[in-house]
PDB file of C-alpha atoms in Angstrom:
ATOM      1  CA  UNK W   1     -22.514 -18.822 -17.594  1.00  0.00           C
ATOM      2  CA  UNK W   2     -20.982 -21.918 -18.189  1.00  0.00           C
ATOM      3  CA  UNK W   3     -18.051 -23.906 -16.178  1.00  0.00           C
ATOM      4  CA  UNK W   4     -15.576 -22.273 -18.993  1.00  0.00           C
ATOM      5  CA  UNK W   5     -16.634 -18.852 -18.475  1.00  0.00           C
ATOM      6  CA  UNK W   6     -17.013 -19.394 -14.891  1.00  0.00           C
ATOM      7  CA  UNK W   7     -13.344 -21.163 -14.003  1.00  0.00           C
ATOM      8  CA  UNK W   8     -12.093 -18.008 -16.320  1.00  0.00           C
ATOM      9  CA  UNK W   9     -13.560 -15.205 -14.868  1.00  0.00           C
ATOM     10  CA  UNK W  10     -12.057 -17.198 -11.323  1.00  0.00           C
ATOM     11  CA  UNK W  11      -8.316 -17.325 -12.851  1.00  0.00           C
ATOM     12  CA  UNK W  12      -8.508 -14.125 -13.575  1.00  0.00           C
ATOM     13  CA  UNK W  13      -9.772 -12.905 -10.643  1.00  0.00           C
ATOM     14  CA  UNK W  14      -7.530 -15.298  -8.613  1.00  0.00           C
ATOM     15  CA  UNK W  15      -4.372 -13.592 -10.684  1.00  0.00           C
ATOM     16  CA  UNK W  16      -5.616 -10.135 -10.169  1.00  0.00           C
ATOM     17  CA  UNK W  17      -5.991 -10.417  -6.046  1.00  0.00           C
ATOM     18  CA  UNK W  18      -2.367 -12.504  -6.641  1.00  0.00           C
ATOM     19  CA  UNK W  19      -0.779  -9.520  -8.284  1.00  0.00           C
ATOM     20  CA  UNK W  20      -2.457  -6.846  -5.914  1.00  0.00           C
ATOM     21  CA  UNK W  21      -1.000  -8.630  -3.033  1.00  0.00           C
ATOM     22  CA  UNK W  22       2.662  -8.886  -4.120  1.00  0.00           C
ATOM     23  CA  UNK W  23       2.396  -5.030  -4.055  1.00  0.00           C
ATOM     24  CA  UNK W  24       0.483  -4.953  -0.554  1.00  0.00           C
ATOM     25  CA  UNK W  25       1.354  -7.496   0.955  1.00  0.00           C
ATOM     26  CA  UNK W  26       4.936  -6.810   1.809  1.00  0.00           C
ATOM     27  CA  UNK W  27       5.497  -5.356   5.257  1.00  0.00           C
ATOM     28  CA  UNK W  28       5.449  -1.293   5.504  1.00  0.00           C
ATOM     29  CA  UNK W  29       3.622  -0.634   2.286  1.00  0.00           C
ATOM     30  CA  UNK W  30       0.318  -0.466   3.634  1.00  0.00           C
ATOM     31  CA  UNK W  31       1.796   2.299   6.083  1.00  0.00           C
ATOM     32  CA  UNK W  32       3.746   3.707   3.543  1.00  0.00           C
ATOM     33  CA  UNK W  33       0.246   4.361   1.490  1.00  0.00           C
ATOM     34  CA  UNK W  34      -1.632   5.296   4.408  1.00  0.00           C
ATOM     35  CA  UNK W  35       1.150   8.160   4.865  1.00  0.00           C
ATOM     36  CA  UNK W  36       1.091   9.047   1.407  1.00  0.00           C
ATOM     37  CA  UNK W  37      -2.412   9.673   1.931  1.00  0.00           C
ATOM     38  CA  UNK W  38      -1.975  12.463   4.438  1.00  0.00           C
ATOM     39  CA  UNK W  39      -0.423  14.380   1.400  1.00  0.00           C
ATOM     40  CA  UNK W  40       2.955  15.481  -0.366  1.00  0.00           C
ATOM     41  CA  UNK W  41       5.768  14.624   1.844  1.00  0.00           C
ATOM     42  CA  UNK W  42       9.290  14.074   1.684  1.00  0.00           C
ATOM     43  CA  UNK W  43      11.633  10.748   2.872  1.00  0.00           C
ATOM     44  CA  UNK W  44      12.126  11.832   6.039  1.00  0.00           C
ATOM     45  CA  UNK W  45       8.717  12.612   6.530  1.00  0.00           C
ATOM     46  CA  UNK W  46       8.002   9.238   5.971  1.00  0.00           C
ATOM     47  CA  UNK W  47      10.226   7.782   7.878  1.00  0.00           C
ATOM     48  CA  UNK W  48       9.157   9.208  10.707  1.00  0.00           C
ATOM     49  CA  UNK W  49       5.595   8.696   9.840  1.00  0.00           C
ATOM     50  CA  UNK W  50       6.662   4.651   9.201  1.00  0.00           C
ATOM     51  CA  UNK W  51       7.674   3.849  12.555  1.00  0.00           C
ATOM     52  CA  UNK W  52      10.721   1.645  12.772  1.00  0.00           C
ATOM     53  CA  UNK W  53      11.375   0.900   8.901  1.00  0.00           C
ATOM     54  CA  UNK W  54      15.196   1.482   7.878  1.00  0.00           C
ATOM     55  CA  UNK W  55      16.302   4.051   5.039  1.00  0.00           C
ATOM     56  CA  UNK W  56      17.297   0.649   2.501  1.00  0.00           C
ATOM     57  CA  UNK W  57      13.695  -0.526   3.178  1.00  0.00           C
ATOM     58  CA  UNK W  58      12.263   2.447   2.571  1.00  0.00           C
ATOM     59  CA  UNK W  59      13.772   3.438  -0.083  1.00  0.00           C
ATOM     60  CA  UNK W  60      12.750  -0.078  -1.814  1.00  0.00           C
ATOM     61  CA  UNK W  61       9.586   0.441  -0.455  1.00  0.00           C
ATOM     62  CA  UNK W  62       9.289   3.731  -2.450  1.00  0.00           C
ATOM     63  CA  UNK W  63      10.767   2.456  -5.961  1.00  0.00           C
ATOM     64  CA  UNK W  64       8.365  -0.671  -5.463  1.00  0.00           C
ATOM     65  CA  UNK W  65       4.889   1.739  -5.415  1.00  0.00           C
ATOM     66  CA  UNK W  66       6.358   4.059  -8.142  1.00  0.00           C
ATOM     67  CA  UNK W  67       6.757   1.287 -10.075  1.00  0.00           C
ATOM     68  CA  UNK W  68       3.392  -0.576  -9.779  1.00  0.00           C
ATOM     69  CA  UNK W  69       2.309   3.567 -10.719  1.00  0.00           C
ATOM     70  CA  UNK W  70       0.426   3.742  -6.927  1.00  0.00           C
ATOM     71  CA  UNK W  71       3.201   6.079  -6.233  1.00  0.00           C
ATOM     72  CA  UNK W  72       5.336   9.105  -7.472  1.00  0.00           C
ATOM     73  CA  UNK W  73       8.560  10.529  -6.715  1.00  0.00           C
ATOM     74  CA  UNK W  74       9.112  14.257  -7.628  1.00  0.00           C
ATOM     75  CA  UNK W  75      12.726  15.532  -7.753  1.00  0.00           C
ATOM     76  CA  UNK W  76      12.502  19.591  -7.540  1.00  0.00           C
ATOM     77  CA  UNK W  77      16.523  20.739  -8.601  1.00  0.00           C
ATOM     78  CA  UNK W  78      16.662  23.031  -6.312  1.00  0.00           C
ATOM     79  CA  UNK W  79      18.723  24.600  -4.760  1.00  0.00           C
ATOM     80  CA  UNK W  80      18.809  22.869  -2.076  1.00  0.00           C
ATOM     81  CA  UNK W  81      17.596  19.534  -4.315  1.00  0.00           C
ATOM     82  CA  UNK W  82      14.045  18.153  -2.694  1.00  0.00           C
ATOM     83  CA  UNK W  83      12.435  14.958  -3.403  1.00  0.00           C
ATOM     84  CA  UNK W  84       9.096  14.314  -2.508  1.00  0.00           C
ATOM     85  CA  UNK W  85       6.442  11.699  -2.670  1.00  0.00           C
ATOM     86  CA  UNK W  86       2.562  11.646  -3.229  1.00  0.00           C
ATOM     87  CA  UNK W  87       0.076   8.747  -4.161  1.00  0.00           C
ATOM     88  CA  UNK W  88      -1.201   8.656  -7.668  1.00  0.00           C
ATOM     89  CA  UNK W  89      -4.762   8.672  -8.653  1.00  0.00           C
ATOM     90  CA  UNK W  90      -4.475   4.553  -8.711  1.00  0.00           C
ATOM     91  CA  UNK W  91      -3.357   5.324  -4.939  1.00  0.00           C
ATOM     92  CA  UNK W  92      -5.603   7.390  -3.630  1.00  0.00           C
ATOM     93  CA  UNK W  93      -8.036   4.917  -5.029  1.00  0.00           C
ATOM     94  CA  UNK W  94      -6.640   2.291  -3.514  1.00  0.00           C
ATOM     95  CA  UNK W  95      -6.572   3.828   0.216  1.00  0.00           C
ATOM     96  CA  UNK W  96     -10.420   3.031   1.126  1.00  0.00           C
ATOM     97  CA  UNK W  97     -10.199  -0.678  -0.314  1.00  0.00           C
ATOM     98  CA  UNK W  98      -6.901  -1.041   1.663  1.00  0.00           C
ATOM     99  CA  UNK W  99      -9.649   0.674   4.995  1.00  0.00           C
ATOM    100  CA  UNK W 100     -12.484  -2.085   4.188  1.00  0.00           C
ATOM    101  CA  UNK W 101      -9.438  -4.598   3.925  1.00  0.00           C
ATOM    102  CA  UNK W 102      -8.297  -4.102   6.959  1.00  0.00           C
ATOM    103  CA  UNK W 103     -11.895  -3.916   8.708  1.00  0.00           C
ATOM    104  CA  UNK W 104     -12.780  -7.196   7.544  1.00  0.00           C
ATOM    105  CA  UNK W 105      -9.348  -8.570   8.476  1.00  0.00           C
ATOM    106  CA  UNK W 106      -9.646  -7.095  11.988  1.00  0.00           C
ATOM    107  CA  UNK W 107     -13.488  -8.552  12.155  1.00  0.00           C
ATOM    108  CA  UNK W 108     -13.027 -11.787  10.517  1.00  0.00           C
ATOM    109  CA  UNK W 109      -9.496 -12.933  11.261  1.00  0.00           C
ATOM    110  CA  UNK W 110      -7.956 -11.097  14.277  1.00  0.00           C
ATOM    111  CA  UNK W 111      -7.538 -13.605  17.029  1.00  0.00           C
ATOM    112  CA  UNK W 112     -10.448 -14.312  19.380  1.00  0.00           C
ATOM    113  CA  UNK W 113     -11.227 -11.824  21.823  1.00  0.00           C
ATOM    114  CA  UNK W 114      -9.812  -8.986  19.870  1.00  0.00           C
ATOM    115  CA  UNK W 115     -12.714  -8.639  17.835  1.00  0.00           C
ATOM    116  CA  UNK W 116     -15.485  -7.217  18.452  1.00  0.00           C
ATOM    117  CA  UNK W 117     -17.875 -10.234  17.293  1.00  0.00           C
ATOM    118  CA  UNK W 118     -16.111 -12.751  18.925  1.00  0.00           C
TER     119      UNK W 118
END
């Protein structure tokens, strides 16, 4: 491979992890997927399952995955009118990168004494 190939394959990885992160990156989502993961559930569900986010966020939160298709929100008319929420496939993928993610985070940049090789 030459430098061309190489410094391309590295921009485009580089914008890949860049684009992943706007998604996950922002506070609650990773909770919000882990939730998701559990199964079907409805707003309130998940605001109780997402300790200490507000409705507004939440809500965001919500139209955010949909949109970058790791979520989906399923109006049922009723009556009464239900909304729910489950991961997509792209979700349900994502849930044991977002696990090793958080293991190498917790080994390789939790403050010393918290982790276990430290």
């Amino acid at each position: 491979m030459d430098d061309a190939t190489g410094d391309a394959e590295h921009g485009a990885c580089d914008a890949a992890v860049t684009l992943a992160f706007s998604v996950l990156g922002k506070r609650w989502n990773g909770m919000i997927l882990s939730s998701l993961g559990a199964g079907v559930t409805t707003f309130v569900g998940l605001r109780r399952a997402v300790s200490g986010i507000s409705d507004a966020v939440l809500s965001d939160r919500l139209t955010e995955l949909a949109g970058a298709g790791l979520a989906v929100r399923t109006v049922d008319p009723g009556p009464p009118i239900s909304v729910s929420y489950e991961l997509t496939d792209a979700g349900r993928r994502l849930l044991p990168v977002l696990d090793d993610l958080g293991a190498w985070a917790w080994e390789n940049l939790a403050p010393t004494g918290m982790s276990s090789d430290r």
